[in-house]
PDB file of C-alpha atoms in Angstrom:
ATOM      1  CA  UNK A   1     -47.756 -43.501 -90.060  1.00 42.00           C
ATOM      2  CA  UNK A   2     -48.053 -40.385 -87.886  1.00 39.00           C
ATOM      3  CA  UNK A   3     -47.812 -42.619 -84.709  1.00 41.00           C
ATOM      4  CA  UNK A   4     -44.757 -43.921 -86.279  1.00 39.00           C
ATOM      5  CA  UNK A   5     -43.241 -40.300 -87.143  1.00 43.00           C
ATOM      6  CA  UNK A   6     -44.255 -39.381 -83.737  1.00 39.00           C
ATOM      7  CA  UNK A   7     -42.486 -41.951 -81.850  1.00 38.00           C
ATOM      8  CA  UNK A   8     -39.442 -41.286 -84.150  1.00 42.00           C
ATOM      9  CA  UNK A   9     -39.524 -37.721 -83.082  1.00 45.00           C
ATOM     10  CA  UNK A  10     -39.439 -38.145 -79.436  1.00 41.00           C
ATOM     11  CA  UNK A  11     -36.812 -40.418 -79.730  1.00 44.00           C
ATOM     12  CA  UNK A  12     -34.659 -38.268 -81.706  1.00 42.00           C
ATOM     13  CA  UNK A  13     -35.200 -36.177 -78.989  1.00 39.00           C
ATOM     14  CA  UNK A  14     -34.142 -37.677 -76.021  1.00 43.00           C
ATOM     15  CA  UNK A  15     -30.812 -38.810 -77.421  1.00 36.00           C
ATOM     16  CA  UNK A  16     -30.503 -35.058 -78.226  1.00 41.00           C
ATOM     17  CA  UNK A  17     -30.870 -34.327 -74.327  1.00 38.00           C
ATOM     18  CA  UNK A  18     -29.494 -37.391 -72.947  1.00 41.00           C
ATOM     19  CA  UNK A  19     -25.783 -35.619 -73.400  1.00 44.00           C
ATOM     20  CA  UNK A  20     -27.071 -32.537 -71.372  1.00 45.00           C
ATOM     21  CA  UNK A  21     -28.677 -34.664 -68.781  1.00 44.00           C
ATOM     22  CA  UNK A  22     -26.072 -36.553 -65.994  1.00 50.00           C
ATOM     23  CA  UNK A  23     -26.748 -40.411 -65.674  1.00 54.00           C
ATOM     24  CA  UNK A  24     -28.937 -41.720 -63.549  1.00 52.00           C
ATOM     25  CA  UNK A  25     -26.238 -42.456 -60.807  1.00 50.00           C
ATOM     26  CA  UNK A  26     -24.689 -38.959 -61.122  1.00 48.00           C
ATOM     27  CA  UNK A  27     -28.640 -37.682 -60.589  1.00 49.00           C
ATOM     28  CA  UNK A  28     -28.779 -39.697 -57.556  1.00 54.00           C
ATOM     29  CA  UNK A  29     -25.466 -38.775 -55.978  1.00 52.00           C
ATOM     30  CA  UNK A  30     -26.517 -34.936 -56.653  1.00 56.00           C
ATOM     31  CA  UNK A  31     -29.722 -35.779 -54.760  1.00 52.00           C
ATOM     32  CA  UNK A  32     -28.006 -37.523 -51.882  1.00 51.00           C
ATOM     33  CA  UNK A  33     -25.705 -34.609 -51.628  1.00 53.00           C
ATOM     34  CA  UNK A  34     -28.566 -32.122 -51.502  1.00 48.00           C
ATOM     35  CA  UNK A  35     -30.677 -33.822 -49.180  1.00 48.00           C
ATOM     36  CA  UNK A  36     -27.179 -34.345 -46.743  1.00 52.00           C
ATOM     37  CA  UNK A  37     -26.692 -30.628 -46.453  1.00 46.00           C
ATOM     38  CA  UNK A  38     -30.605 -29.573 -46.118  1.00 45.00           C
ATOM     39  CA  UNK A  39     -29.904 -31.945 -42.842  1.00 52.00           C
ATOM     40  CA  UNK A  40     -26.754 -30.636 -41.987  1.00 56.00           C
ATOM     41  CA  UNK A  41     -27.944 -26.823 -41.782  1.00 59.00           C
ATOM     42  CA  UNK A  42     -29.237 -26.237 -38.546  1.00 73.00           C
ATOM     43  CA  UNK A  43     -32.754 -24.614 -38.716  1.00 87.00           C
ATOM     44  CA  UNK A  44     -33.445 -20.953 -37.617  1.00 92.00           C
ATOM     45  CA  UNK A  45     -34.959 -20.627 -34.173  1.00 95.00           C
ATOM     46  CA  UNK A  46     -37.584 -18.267 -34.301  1.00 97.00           C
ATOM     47  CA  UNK A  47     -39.140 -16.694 -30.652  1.00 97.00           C
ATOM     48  CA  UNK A  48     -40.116 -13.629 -28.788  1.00 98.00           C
ATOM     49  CA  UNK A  49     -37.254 -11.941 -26.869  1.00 98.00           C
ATOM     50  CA  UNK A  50     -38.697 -12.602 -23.553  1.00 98.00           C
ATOM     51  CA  UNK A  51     -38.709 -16.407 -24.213  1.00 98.00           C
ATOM     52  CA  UNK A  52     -35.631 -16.029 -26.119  1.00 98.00           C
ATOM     53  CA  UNK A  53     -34.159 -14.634 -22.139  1.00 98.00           C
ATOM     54  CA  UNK A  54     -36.059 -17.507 -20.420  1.00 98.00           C
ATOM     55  CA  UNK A  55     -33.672 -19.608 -22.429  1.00 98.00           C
ATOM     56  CA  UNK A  56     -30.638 -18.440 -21.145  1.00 98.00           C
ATOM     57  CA  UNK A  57     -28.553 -20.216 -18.526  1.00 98.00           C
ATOM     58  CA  UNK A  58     -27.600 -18.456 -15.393  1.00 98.00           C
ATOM     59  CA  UNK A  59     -24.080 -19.087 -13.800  1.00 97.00           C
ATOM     60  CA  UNK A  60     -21.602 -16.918 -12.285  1.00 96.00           C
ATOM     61  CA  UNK A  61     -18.979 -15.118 -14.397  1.00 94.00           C
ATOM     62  CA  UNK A  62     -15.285 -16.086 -14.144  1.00 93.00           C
ATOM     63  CA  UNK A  63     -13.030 -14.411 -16.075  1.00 95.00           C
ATOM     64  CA  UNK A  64      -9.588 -16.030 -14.475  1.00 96.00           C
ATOM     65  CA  UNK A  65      -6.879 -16.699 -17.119  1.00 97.00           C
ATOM     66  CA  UNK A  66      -8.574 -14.572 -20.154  1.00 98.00           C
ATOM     67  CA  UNK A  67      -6.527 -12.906 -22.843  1.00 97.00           C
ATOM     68  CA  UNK A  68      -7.629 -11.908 -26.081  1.00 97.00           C
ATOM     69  CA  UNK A  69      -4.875 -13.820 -27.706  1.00 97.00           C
ATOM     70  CA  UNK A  70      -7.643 -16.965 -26.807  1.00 97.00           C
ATOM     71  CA  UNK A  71      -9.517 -15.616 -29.360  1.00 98.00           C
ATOM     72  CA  UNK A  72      -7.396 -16.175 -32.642  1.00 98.00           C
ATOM     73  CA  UNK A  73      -8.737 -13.148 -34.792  1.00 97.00           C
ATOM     74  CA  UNK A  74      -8.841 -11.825 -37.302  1.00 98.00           C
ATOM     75  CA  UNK A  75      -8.810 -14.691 -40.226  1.00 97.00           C
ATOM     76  CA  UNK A  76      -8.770 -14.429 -43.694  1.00 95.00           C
ATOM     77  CA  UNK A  77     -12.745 -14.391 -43.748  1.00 94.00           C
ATOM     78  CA  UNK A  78     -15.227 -16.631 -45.671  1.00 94.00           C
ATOM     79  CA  UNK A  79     -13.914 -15.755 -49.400  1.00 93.00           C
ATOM     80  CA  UNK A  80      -9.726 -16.747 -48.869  1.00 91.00           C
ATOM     81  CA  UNK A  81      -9.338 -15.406 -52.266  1.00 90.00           C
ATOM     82  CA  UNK A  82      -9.971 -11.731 -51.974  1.00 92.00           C
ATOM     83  CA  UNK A  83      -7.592 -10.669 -49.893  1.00 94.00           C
ATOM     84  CA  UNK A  84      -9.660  -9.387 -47.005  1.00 97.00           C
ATOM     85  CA  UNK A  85      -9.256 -10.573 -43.671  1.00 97.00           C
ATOM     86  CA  UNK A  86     -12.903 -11.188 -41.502  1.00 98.00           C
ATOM     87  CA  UNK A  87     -13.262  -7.660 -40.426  1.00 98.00           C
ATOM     88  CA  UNK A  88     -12.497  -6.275 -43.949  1.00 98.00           C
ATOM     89  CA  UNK A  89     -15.043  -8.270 -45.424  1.00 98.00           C
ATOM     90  CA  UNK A  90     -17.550  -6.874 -42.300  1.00 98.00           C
ATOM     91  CA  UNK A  91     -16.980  -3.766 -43.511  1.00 98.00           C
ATOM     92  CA  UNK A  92     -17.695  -4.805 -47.391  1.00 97.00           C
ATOM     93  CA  UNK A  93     -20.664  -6.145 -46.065  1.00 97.00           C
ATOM     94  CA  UNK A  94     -22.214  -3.021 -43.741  1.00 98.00           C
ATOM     95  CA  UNK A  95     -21.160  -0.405 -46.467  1.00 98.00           C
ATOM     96  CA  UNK A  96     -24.336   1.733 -47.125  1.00 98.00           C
ATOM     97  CA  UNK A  97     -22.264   2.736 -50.463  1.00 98.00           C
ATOM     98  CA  UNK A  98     -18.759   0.704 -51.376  1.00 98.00           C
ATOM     99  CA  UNK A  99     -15.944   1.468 -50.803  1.00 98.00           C
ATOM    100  CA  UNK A 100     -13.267   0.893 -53.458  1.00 97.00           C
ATOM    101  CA  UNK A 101     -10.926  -1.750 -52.228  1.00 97.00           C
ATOM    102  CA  UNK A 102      -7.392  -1.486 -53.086  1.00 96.00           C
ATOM    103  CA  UNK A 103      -3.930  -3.574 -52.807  1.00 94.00           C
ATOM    104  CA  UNK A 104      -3.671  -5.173 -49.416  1.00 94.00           C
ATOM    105  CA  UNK A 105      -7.787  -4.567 -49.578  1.00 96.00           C
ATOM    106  CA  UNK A 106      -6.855  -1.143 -47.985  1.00 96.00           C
ATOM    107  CA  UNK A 107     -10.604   0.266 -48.060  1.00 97.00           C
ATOM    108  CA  UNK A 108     -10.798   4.133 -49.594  1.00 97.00           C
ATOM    109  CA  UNK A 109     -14.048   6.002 -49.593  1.00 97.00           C
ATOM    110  CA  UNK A 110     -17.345   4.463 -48.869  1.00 98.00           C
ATOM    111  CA  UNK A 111     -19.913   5.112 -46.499  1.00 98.00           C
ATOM    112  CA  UNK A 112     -21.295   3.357 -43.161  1.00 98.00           C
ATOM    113  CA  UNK A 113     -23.517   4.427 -40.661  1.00 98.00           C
ATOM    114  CA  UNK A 114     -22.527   2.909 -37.027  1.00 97.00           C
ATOM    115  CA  UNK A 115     -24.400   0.569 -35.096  1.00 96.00           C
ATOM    116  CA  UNK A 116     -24.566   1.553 -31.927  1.00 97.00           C
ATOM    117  CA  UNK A 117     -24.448   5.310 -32.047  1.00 96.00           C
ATOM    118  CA  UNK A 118     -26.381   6.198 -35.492  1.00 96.00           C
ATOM    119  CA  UNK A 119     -23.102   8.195 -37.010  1.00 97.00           C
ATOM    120  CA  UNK A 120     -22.239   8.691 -40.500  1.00 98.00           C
ATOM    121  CA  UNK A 121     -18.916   7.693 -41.493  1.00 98.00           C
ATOM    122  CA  UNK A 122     -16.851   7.502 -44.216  1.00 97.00           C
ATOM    123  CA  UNK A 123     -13.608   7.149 -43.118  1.00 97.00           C
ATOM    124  CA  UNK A 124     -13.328   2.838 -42.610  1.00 97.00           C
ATOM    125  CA  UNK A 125     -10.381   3.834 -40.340  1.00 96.00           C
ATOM    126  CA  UNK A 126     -12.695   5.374 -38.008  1.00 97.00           C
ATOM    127  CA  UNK A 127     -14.718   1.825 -37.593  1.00 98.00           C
ATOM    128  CA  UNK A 128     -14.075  -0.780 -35.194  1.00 98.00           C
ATOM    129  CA  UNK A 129     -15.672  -4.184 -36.079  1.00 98.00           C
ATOM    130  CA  UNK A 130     -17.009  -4.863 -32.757  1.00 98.00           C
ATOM    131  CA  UNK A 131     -17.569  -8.695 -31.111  1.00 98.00           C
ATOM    132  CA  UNK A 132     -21.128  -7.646 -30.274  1.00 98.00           C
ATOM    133  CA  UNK A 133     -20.348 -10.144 -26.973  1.00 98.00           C
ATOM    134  CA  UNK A 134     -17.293  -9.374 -26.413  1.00 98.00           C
ATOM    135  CA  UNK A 135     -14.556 -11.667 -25.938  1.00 98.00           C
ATOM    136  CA  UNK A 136     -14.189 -11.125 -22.299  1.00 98.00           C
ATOM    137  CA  UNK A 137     -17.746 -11.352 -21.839  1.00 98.00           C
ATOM    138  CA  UNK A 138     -17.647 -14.210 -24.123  1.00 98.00           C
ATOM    139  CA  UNK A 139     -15.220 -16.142 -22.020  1.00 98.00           C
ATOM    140  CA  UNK A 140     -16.532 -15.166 -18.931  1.00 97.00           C
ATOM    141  CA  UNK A 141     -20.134 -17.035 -20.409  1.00 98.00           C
ATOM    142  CA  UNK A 142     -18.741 -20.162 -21.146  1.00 98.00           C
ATOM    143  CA  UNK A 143     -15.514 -19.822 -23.859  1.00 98.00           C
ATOM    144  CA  UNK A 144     -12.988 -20.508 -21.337  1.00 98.00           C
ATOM    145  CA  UNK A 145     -13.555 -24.057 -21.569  1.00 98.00           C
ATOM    146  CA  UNK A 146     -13.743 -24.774 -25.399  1.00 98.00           C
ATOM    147  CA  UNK A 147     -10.980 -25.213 -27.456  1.00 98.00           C
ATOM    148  CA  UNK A 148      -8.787 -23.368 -29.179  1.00 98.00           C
ATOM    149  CA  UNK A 149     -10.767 -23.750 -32.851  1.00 98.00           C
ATOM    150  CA  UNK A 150     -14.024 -22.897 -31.353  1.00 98.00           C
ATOM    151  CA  UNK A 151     -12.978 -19.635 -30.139  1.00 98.00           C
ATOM    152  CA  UNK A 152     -11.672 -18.764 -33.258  1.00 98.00           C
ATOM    153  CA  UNK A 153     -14.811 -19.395 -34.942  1.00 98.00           C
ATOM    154  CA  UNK A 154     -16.303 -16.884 -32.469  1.00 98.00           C
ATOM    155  CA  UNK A 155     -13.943 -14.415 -33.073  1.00 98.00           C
ATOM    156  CA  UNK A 156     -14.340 -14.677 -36.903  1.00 98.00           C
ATOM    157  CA  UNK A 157     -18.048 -15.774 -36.873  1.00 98.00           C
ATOM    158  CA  UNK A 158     -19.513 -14.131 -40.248  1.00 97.00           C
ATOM    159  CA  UNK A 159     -22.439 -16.937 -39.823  1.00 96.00           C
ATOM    160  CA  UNK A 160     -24.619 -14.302 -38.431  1.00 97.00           C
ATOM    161  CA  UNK A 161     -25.097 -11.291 -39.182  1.00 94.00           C
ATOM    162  CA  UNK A 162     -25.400 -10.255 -35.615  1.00 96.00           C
ATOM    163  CA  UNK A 163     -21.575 -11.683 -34.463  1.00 98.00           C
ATOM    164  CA  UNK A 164     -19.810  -8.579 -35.689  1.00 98.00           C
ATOM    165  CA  UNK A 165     -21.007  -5.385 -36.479  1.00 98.00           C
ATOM    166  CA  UNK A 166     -19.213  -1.525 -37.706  1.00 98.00           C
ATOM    167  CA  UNK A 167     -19.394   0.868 -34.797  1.00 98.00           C
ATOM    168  CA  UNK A 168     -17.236   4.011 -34.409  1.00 98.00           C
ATOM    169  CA  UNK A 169     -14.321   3.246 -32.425  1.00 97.00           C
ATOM    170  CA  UNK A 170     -15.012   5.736 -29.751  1.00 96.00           C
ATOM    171  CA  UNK A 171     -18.190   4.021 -29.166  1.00 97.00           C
ATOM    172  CA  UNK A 172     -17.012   0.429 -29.319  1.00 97.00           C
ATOM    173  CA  UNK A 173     -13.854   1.634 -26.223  1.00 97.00           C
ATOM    174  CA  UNK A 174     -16.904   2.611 -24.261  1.00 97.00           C
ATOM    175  CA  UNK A 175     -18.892  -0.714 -24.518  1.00 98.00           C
ATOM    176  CA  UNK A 176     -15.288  -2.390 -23.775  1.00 97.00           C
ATOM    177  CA  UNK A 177     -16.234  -5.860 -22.673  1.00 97.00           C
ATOM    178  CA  UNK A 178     -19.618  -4.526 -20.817  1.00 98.00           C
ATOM    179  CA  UNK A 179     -23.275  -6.563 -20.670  1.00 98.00           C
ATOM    180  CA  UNK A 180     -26.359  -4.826 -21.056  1.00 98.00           C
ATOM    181  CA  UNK A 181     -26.224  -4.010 -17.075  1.00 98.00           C
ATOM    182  CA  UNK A 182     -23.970  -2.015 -17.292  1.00 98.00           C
ATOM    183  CA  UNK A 183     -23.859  -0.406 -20.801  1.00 98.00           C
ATOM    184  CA  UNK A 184     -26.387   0.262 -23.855  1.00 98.00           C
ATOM    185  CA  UNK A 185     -25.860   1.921 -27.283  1.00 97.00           C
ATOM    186  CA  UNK A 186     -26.287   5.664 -26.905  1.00 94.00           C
ATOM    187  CA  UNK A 187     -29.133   6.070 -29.354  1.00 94.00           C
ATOM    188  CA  UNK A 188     -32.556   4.783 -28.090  1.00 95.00           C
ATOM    189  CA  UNK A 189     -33.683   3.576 -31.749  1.00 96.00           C
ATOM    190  CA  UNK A 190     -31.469   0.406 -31.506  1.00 97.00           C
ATOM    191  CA  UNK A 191     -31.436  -0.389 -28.258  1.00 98.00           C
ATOM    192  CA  UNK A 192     -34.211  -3.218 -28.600  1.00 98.00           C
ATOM    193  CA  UNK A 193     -32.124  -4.732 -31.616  1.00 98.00           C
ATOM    194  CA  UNK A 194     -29.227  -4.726 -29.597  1.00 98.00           C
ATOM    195  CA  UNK A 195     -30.991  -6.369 -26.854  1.00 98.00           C
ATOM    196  CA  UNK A 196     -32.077  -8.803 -29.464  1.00 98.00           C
ATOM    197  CA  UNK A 197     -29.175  -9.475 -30.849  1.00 98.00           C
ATOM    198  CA  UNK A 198     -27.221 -10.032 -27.573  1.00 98.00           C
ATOM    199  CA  UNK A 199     -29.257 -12.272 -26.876  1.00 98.00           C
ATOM    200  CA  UNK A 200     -29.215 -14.029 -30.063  1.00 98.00           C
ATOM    201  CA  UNK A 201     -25.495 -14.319 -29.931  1.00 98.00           C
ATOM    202  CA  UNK A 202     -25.847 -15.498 -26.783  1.00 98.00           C
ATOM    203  CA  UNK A 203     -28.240 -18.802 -27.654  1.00 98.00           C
ATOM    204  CA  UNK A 204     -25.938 -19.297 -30.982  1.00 98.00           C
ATOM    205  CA  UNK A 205     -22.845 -20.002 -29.109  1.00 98.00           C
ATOM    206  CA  UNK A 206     -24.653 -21.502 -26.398  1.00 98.00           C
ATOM    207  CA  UNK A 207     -23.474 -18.772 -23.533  1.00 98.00           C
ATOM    208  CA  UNK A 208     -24.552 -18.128 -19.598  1.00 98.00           C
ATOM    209  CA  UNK A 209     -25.588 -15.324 -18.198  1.00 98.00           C
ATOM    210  CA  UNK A 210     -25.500 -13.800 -14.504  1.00 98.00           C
ATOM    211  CA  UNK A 211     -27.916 -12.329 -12.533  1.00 98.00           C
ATOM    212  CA  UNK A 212     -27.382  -9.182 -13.101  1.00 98.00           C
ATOM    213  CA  UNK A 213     -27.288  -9.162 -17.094  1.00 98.00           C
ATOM    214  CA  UNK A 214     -29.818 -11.502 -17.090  1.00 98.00           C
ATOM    215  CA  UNK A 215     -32.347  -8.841 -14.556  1.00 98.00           C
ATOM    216  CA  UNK A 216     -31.317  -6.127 -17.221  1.00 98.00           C
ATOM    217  CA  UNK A 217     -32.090  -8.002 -20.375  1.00 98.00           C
ATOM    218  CA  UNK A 218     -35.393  -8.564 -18.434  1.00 98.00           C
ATOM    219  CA  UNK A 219     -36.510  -4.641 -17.985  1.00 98.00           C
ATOM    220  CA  UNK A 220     -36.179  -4.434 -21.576  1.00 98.00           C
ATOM    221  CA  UNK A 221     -38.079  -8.139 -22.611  1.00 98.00           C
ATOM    222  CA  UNK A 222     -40.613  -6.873 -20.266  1.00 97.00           C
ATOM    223  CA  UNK A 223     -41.180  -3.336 -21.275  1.00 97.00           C
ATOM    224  CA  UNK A 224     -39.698  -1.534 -24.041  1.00 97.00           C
ATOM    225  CA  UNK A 225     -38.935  -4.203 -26.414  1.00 98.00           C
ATOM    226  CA  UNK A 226     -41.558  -6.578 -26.164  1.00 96.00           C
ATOM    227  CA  UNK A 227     -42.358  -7.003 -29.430  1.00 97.00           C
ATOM    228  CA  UNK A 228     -38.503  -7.594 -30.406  1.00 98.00           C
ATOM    229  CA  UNK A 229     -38.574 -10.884 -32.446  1.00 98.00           C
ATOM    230  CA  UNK A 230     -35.184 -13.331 -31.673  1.00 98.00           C
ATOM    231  CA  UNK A 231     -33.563 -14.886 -34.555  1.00 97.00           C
ATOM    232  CA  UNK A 232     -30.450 -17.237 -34.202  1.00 97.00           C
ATOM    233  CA  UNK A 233     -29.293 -20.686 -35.833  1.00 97.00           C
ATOM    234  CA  UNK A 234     -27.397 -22.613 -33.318  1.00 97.00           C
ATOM    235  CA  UNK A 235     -23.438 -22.771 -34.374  1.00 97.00           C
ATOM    236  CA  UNK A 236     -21.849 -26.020 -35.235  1.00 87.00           C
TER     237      UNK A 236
END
């Protein structure tokens, strides 16, 4: 008898969970899917910064027929429904403390502390959201000859956190569309992250270097920022 009550119970209770639980096919379909995009997503590349520079191709640097109309920027940024273009949403993102966002996501108070020089700001006005490769140096590397949709996902890449990044807008005119031979962020205490990440960028989108850049990022694999650890996930 108590086998028999048993078996009752557990039978009353899977029809109880059978309506929460999706049939067997839908199960499999949600498994399928899962397992498609765990393949899909590229994995992380993980390395030291001086093998991260040994990866890097070396060609000459053309920039013939560039404009920064090739780069179709900015978009209307992962989440379409806030009403933030890409470089809104950057600065969202890099806030040390939000701002409130208003009608036309027009950005008022807040706080951010810029890349590349180590200011505190709180005026989003006063922020550029910087190409940390910039497009010129971008299509000198190897953008001249994709298409039109690939350079826009450059120009709007929020796949990285590395792509774009808040700098004062004094700061970003004076890295313009320089490499690391010729300019570095003013304060010392980034420098190796910006080496880093430039070079990071540069693996993502699968850009060249020249001689020069590549000799500079070099001094700083070899010396300084040796220890720098290279993240970047290949873009699609």
């Amino acid at each position: 008898m108590v086998i028999k009550n048993l078996v009752r119970g557990l039978g009353a209770l899977s029809l109880a969970l059978a309506p929460l639980l999706p049939p067997p096919a839908a199960q499999s379909a949600q498994a399928a899917q899962t397992a498609q995009a765990a393949q899909a997503a590229p994995a992380a590349e993980v390395t030291t910064l001086a093998d991260a520079v040994g990866l890097l191709k070396v060609t000459e640097e053309d920039r013939a027929g560039y404009t920064r109309a090739s780069f179709r920027h900015w978009t209307a940024g992962e989440d379409t429904a806030d009403g933030c273009d890409t470089s809104a949403e950057v600065l969202l993102a890099e806030a040390v403390v939000a701002p409130t966002v208003g009608t036309g996501c027009k950005l008022t108070g807040g706080r951010w502390t810029s890349y590349f020089d180590g200011q505190e700001v709180t005026d989003a006005g006063s922020l550029d959201v910087a190409h940390l490769v910039a497009l010129g140096e971008a299509w000198d590397s190897g953008a001249s000859a994709w298409t039109a949709g690939r350079r826009e996902a450059y120009a709007n890449d929020q796949g990285a956190d590395v792509s774009l990044v808040a700098v004062t807008s004094r700061t970003n005119r004076r890295k313009s569309d320089h490499d690391p031979a010729d300019w570095m962020p003013p304060s010392p205490e980034v420098q190796c992250r910006y080496t880093g990440e430039w070079v990071s960028t540069k693996l993502r989108w699968q850009l060249t270097a020249d001689d020069r850049e590549l000799e500079a990022l070099k001094v700083y694999a070899e010396g300084p920022c040796e220890d720098t650890i290279v993240r970047y996930t290949p873009a699609s």
